[in-house]
Short mmCIF file of N, CA, C and O in Angstrom, two decimals:
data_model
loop_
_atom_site.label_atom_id
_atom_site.label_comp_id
_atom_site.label_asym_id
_atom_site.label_seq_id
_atom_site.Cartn_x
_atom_site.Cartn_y
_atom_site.Cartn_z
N UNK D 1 -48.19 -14.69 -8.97
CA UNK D 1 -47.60 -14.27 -7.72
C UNK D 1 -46.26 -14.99 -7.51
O UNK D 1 -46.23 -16.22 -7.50
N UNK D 2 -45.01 -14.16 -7.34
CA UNK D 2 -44.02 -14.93 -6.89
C UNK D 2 -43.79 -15.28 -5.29
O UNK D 2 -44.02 -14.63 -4.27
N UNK D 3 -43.11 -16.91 -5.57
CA UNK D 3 -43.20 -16.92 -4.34
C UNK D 3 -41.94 -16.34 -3.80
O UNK D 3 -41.37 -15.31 -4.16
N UNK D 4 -41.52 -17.43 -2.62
CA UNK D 4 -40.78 -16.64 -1.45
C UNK D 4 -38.94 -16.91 -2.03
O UNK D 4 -37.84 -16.36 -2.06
N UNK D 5 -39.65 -18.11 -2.38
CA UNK D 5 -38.35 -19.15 -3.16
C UNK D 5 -37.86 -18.70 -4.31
O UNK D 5 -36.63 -18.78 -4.44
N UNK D 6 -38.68 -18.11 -5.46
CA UNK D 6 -38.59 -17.48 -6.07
C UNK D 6 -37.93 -16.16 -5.89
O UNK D 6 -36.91 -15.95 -6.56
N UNK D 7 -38.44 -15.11 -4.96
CA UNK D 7 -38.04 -14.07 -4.64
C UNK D 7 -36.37 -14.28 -4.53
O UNK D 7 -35.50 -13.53 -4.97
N UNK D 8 -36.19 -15.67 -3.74
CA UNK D 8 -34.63 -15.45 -2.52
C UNK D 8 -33.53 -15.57 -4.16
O UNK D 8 -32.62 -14.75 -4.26
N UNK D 9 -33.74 -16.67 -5.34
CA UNK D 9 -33.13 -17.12 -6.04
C UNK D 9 -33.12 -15.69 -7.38
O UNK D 9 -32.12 -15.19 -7.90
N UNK D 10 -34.16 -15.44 -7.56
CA UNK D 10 -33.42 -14.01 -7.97
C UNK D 10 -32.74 -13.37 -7.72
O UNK D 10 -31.66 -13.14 -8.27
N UNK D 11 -33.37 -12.73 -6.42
CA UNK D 11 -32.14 -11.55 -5.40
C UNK D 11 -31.08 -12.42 -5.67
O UNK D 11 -30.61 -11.98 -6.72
N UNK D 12 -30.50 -13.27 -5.37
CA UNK D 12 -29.36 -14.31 -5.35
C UNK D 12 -28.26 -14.12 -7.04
O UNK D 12 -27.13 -13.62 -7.12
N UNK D 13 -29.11 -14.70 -8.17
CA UNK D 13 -28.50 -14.14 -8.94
C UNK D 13 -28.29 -13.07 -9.31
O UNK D 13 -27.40 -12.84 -10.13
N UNK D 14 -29.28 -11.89 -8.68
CA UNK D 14 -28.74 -10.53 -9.50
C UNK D 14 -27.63 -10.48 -8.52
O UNK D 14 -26.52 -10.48 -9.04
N UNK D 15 -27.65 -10.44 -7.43
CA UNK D 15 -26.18 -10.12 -6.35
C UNK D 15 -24.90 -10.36 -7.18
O UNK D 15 -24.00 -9.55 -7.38
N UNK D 16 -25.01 -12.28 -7.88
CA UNK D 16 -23.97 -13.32 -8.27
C UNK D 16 -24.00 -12.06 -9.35
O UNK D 16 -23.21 -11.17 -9.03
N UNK D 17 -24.56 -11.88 -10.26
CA UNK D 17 -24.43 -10.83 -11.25
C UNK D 17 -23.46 -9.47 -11.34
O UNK D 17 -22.61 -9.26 -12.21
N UNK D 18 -23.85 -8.52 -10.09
CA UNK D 18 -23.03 -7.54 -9.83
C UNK D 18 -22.22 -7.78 -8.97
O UNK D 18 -21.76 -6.84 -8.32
N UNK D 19 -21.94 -8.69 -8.78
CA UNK D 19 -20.88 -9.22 -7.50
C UNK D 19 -19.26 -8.82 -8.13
O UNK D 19 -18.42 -8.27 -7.42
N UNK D 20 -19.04 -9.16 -9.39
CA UNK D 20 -18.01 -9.08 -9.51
C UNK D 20 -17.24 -7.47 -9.67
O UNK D 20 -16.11 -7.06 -9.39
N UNK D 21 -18.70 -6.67 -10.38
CA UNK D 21 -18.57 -5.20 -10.47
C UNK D 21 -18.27 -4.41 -8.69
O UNK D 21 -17.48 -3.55 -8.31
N UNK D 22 -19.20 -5.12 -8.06
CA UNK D 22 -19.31 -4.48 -6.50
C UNK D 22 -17.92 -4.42 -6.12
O UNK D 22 -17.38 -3.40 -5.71
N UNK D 23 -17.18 -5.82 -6.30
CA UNK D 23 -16.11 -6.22 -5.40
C UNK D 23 -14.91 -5.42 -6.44
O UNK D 23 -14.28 -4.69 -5.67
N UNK D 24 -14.69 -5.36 -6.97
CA UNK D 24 -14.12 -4.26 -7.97
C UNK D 24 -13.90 -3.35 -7.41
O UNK D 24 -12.84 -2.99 -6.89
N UNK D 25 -15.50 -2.55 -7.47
CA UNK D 25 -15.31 -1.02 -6.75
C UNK D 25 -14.77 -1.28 -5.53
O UNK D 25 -13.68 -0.71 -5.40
N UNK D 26 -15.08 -1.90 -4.61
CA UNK D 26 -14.59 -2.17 -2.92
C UNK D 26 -13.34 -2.29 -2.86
O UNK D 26 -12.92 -2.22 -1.71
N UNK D 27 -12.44 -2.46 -3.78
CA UNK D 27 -11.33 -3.22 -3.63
C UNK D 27 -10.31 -1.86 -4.27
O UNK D 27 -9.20 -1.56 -3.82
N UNK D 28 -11.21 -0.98 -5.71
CA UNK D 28 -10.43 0.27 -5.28
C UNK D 28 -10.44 1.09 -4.49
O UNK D 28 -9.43 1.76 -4.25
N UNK D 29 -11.73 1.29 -3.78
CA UNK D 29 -12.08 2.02 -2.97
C UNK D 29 -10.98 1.93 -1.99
O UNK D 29 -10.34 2.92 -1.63
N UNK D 30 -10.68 0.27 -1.39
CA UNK D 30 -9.67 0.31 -0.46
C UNK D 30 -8.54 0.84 -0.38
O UNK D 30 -7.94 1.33 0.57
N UNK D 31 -8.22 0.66 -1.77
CA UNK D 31 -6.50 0.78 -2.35
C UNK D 31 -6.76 2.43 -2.15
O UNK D 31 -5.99 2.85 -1.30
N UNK D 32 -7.45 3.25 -2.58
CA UNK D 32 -7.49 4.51 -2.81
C UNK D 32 -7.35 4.81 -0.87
O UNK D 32 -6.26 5.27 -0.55
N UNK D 33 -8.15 4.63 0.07
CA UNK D 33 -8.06 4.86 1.60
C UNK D 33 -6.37 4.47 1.82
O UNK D 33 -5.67 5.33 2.36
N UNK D 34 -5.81 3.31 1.44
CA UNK D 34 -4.75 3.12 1.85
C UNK D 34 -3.75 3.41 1.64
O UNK D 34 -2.71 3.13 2.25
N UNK D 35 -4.02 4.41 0.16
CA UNK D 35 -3.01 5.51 -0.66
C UNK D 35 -2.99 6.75 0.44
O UNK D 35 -1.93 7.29 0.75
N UNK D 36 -4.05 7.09 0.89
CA UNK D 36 -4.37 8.26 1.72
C UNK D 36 -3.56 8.57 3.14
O UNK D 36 -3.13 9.60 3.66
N UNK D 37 -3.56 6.96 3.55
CA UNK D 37 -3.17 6.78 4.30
C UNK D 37 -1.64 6.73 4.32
O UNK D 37 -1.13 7.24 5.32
N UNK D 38 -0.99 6.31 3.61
CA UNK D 38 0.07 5.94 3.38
C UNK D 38 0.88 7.68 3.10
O UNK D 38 1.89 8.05 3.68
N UNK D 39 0.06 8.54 2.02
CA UNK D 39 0.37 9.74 1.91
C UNK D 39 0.63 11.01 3.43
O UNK D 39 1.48 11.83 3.78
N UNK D 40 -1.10 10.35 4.08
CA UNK D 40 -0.50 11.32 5.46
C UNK D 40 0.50 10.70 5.94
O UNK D 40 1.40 11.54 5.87
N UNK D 41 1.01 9.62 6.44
CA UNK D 41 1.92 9.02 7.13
C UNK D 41 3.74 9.74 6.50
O UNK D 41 4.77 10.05 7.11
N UNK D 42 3.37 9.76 5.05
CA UNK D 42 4.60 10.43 4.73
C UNK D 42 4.78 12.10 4.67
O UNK D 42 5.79 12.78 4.49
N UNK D 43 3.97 12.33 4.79
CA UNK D 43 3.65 13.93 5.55
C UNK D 43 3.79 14.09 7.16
O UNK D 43 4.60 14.75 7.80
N UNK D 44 2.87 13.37 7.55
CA UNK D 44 3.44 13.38 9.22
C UNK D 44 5.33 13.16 9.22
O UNK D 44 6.04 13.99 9.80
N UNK D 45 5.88 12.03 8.56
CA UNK D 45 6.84 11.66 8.97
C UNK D 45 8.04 12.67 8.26
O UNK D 45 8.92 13.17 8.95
N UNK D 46 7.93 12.93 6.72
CA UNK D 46 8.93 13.56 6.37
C UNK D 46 8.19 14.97 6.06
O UNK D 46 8.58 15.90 6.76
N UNK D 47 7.19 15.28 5.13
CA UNK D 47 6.96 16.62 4.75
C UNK D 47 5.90 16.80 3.95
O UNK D 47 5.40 15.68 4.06
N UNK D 48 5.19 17.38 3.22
CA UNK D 48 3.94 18.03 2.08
C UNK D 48 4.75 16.78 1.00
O UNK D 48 4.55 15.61 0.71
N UNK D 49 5.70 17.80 0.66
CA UNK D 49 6.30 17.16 -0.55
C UNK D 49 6.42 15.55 -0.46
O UNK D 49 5.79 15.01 -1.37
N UNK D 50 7.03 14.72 0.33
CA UNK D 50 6.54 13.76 0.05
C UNK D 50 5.56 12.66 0.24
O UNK D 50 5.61 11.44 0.10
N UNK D 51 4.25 13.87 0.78
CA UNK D 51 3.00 13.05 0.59
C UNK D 51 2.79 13.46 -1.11
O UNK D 51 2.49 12.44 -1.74
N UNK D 52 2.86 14.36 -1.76
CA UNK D 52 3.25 14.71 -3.18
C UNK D 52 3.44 13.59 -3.86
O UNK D 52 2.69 13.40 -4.81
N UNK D 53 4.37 12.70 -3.58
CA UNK D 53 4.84 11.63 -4.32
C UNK D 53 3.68 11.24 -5.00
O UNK D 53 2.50 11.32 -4.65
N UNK D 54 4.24 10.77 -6.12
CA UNK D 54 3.19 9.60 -6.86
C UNK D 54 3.30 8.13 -6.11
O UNK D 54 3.88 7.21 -6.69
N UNK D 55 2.90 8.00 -5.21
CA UNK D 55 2.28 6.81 -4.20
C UNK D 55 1.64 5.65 -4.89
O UNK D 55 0.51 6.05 -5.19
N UNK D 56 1.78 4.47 -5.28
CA UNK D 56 0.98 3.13 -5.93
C UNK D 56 1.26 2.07 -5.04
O UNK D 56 2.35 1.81 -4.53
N UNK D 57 -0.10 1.35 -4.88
CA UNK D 57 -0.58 0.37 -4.27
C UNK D 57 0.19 -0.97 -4.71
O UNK D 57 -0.17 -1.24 -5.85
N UNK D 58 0.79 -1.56 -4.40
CA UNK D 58 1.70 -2.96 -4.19
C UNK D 58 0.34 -3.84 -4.01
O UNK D 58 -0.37 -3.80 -3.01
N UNK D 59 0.11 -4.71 -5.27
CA UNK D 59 -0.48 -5.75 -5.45
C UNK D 59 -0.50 -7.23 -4.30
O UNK D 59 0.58 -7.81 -4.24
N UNK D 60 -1.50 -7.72 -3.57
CA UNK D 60 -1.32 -8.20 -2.40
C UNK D 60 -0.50 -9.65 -2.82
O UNK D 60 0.14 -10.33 -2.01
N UNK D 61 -0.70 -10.01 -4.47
CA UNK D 61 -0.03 -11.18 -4.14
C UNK D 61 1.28 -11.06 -4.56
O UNK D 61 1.71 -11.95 -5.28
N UNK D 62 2.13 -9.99 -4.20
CA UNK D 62 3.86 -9.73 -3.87
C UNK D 62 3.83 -9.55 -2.69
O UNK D 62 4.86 -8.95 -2.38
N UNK D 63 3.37 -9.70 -2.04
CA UNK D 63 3.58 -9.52 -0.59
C UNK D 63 2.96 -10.33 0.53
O UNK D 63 1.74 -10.41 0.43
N UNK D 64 3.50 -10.98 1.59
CA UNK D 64 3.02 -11.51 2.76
C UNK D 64 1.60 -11.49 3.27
O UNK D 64 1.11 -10.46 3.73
N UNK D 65 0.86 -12.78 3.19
CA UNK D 65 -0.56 -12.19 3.93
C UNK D 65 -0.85 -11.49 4.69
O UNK D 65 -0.13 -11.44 5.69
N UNK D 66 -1.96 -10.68 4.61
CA UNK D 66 -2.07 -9.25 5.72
C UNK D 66 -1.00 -8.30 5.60
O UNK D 66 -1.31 -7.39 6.37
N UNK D 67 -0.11 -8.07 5.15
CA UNK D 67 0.46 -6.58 4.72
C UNK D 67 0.02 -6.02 3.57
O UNK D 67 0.05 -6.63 2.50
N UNK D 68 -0.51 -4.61 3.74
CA UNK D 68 -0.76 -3.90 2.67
C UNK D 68 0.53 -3.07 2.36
O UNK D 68 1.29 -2.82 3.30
N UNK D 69 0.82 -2.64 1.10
CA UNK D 69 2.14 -1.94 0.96
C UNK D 69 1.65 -0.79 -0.26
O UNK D 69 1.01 -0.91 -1.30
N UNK D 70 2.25 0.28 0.37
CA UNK D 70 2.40 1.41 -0.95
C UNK D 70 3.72 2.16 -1.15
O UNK D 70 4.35 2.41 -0.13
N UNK D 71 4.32 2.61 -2.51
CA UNK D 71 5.48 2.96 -2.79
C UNK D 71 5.88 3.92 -3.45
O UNK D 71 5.78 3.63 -4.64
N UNK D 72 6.33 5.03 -3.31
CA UNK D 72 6.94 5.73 -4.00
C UNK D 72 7.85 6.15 -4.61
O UNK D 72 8.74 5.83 -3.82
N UNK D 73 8.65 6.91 -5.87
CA UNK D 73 10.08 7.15 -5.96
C UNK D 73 10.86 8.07 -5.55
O UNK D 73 10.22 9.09 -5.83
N UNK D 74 11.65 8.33 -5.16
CA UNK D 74 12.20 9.47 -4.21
C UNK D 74 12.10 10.54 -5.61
O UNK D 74 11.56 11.63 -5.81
N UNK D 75 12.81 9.75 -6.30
CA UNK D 75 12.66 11.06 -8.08
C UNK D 75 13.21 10.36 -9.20
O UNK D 75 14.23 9.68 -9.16
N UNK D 76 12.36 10.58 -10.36
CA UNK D 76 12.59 10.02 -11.29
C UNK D 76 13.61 9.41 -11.71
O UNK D 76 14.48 10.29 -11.75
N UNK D 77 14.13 8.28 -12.11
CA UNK D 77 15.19 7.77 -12.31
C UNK D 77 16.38 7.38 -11.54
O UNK D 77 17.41 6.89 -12.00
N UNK D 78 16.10 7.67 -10.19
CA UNK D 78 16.52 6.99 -8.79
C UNK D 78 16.32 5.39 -8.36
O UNK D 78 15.13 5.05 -8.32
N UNK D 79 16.92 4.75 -8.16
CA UNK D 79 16.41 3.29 -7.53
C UNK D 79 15.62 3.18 -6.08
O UNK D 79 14.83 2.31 -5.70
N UNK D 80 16.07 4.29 -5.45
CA UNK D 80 15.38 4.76 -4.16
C UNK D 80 14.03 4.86 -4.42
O UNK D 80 13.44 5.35 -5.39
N UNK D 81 13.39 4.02 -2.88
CA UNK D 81 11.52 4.77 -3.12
C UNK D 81 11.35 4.04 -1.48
O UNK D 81 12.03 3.17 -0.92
N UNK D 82 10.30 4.73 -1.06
CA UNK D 82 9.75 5.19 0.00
C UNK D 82 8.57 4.25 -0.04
O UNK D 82 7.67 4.23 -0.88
N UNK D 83 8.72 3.53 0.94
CA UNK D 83 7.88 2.46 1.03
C UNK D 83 6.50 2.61 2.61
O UNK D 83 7.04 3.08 3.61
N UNK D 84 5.41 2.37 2.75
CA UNK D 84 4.57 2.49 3.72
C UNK D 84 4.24 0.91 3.95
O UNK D 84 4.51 0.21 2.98
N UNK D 85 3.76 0.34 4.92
CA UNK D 85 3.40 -0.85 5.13
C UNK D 85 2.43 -0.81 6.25
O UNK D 85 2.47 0.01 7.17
N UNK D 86 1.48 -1.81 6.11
CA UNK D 86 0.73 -1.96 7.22
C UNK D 86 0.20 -3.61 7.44
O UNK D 86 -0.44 -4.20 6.57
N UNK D 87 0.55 -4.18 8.67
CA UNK D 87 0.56 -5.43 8.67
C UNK D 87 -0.48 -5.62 9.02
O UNK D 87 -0.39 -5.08 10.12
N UNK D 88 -2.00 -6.17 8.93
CA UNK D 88 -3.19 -6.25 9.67
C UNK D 88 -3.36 -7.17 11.08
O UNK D 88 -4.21 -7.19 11.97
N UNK D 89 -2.11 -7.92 10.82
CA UNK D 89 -1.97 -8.88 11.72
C UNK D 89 -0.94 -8.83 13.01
O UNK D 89 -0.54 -9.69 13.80
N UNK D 90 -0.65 -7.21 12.84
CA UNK D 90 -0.10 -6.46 14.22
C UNK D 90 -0.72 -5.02 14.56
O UNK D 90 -1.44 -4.35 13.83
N UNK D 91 -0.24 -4.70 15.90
CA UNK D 91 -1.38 -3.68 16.29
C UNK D 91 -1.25 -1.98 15.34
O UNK D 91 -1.99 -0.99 15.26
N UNK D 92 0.34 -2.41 14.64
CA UNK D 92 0.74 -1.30 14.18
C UNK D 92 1.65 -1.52 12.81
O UNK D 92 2.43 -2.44 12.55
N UNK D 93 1.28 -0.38 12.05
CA UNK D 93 1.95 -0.46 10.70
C UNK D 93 3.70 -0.45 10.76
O UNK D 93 4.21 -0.18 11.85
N UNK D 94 4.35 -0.66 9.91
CA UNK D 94 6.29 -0.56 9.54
C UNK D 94 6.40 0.67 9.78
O UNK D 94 7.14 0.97 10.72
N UNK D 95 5.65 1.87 8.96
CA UNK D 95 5.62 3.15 9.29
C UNK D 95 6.44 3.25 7.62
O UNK D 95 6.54 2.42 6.72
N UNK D 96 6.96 4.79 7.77
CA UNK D 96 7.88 4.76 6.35
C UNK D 96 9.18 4.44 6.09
O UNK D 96 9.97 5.01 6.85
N UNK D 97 9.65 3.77 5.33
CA UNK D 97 10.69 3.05 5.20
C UNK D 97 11.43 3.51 3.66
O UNK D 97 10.82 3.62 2.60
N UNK D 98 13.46 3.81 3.95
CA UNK D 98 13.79 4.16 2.50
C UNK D 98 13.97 2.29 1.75
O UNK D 98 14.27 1.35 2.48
N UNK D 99 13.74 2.17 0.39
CA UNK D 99 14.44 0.75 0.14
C UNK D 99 15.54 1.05 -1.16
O UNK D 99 15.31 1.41 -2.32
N UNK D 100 16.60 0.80 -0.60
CA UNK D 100 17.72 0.84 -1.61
C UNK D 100 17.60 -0.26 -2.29
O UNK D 100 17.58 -1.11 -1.39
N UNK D 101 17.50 -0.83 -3.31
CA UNK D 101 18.41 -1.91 -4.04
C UNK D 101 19.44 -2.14 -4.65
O UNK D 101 20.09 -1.22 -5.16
N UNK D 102 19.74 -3.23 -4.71
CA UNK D 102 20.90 -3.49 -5.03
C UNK D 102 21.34 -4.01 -6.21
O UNK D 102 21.14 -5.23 -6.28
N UNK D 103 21.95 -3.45 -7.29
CA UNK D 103 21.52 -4.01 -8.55
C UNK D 103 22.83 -5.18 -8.58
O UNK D 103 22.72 -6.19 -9.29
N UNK D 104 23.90 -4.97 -7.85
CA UNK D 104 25.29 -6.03 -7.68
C UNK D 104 24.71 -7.48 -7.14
O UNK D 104 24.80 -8.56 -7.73
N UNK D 105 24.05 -7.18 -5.79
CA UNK D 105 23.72 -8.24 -5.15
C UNK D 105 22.43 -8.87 -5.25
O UNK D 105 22.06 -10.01 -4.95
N UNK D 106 21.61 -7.52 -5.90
CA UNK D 106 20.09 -8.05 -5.97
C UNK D 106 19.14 -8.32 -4.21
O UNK D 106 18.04 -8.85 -4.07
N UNK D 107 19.69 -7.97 -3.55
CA UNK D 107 19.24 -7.55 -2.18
C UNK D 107 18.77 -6.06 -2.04
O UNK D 107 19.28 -5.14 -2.67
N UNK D 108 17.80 -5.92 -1.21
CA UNK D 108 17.34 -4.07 -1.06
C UNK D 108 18.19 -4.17 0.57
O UNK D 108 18.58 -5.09 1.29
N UNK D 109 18.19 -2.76 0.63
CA UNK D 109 18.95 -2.32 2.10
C UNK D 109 17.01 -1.37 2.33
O UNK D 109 16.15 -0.77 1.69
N UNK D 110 17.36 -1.88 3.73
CA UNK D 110 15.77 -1.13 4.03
C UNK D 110 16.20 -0.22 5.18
O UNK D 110 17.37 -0.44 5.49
N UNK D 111 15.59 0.76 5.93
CA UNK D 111 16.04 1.57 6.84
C UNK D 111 14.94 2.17 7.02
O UNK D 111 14.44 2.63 5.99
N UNK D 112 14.26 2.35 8.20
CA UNK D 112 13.16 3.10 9.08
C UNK D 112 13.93 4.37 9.00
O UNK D 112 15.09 4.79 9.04
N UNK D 113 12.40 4.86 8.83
CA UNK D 113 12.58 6.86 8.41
C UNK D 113 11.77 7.38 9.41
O UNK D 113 10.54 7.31 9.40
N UNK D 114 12.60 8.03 10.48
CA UNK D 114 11.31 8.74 10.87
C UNK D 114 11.67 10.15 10.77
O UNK D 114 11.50 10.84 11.78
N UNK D 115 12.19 10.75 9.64
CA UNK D 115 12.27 12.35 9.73
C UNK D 115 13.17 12.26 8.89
O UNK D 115 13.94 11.36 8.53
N UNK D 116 12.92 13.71 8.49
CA UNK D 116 13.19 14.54 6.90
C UNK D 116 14.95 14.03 6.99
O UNK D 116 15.60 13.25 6.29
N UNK D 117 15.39 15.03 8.42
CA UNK D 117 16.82 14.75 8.55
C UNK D 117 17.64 13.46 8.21
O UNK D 117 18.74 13.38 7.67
N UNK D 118 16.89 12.56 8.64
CA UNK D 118 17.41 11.30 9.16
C UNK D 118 17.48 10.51 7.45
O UNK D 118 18.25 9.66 6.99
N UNK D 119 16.40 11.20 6.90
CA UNK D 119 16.19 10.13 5.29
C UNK D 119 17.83 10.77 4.91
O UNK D 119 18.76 10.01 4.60
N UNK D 120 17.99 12.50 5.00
CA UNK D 120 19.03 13.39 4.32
C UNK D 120 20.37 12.71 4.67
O UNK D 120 21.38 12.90 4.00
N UNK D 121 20.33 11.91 5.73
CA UNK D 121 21.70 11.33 6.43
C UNK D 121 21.89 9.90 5.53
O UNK D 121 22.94 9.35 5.17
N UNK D 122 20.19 9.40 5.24
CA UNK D 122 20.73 7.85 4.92
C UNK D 122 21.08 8.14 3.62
O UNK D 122 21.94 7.46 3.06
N UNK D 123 20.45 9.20 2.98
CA UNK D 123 20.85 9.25 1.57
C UNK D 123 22.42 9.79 1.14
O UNK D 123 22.95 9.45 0.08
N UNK D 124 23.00 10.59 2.04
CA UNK D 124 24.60 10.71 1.91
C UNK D 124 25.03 10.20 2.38
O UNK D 124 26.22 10.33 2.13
N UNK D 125 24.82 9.33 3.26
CA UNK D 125 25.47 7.90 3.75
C UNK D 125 25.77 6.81 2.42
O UNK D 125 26.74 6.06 2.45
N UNK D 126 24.95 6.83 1.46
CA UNK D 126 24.70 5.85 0.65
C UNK D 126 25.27 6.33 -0.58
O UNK D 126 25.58 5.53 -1.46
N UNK D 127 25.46 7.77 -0.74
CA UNK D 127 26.08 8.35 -2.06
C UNK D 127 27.34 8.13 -1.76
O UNK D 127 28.02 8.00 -2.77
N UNK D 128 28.14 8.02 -0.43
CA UNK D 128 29.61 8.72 -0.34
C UNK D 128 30.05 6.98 -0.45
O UNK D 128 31.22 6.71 -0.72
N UNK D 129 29.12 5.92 -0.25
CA UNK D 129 29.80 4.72 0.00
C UNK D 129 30.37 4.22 -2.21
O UNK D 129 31.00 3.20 -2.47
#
C-alpha cells in the first residue's frame, strides 16, 4: 500500500518531469494569442492586408520587463516594420507603431500609426527626405 508521502513525492516528480514540456507548450501557446492579437490590432488599425503580415514574436529578453512585442516587415527587403507592443505594467498597449532605422546613425525613428493614411504620409515623408 502506498502511502500518502509516497503518493505526494511521485505526483511531485512526474510534474518536475513534464514541467519543462508543459511550460514549453504554455509559453507558445502565449506567443501564438499574442500574435493574434497583435494581427487584429493591425487590422483594426490599418487593414486585412496588414494583419497578413508575417507577424513574429520579439523574444522577452530584448525587451523591457513586462512588454510583450511583435513585428512585422512592411515588404521584403525594406528596413521598415510594424511593430505592436503591450506593456503589462500599464492599463494599455503602444498600439501599432512604424520603426524606421537608421543604418547612418544606428537610431530607429518610431511614429504611432493609427491609420492606413497616416502610415501613407509617414512613408513619403521619409522617401522624399
Amino acid at each position: 500500500m502506498t502511502t500518502l508521502a509516497e503518493l505526494a513525492r511521485s505526483t511531485y516528480e512526474e510534474y518536475e518531469s513534464a514541467r519543462p514540456e508543459f511550460e514549453a507548450d504554455n509559453f507558445a501557446r502565449a506567443c501564438e494569442e499574442f500574435l493574434t492579437t497583435a494581427r487584429g490590432a493591425a487590422e483594426r488599425t490599418l487593414c486585412v492586408d496588414a494583419a497578413a503580415l508575417d507577424w513574429t514574436y520579439t523574444p522577452g529578453d530584448q525587451l523591457p520587463e513586462e512588454v510583450e512585442q511583435a513585428t512585422a516587415l512592411l515588404e521584403p527587403g525594406r528596413p521598415e516594420y510594424l511593430r505592436y507592443r503591450w506593456d503589462h505594467g500599464k492599463e494599455e498597449g503602444y498600439g501599432i507603431e512604424l520603426v524606421r532605422p537608421c543604418s547612418a546613425c544606428g537610431h530607429d525613428r518610431i511614429d504611432p500609426v493609427n491609420g492606413l493614411l497616416q502610415l501613407g504620409r509617414i512613408l513619403a515623408e521619409g522617401s522624399a527626405s
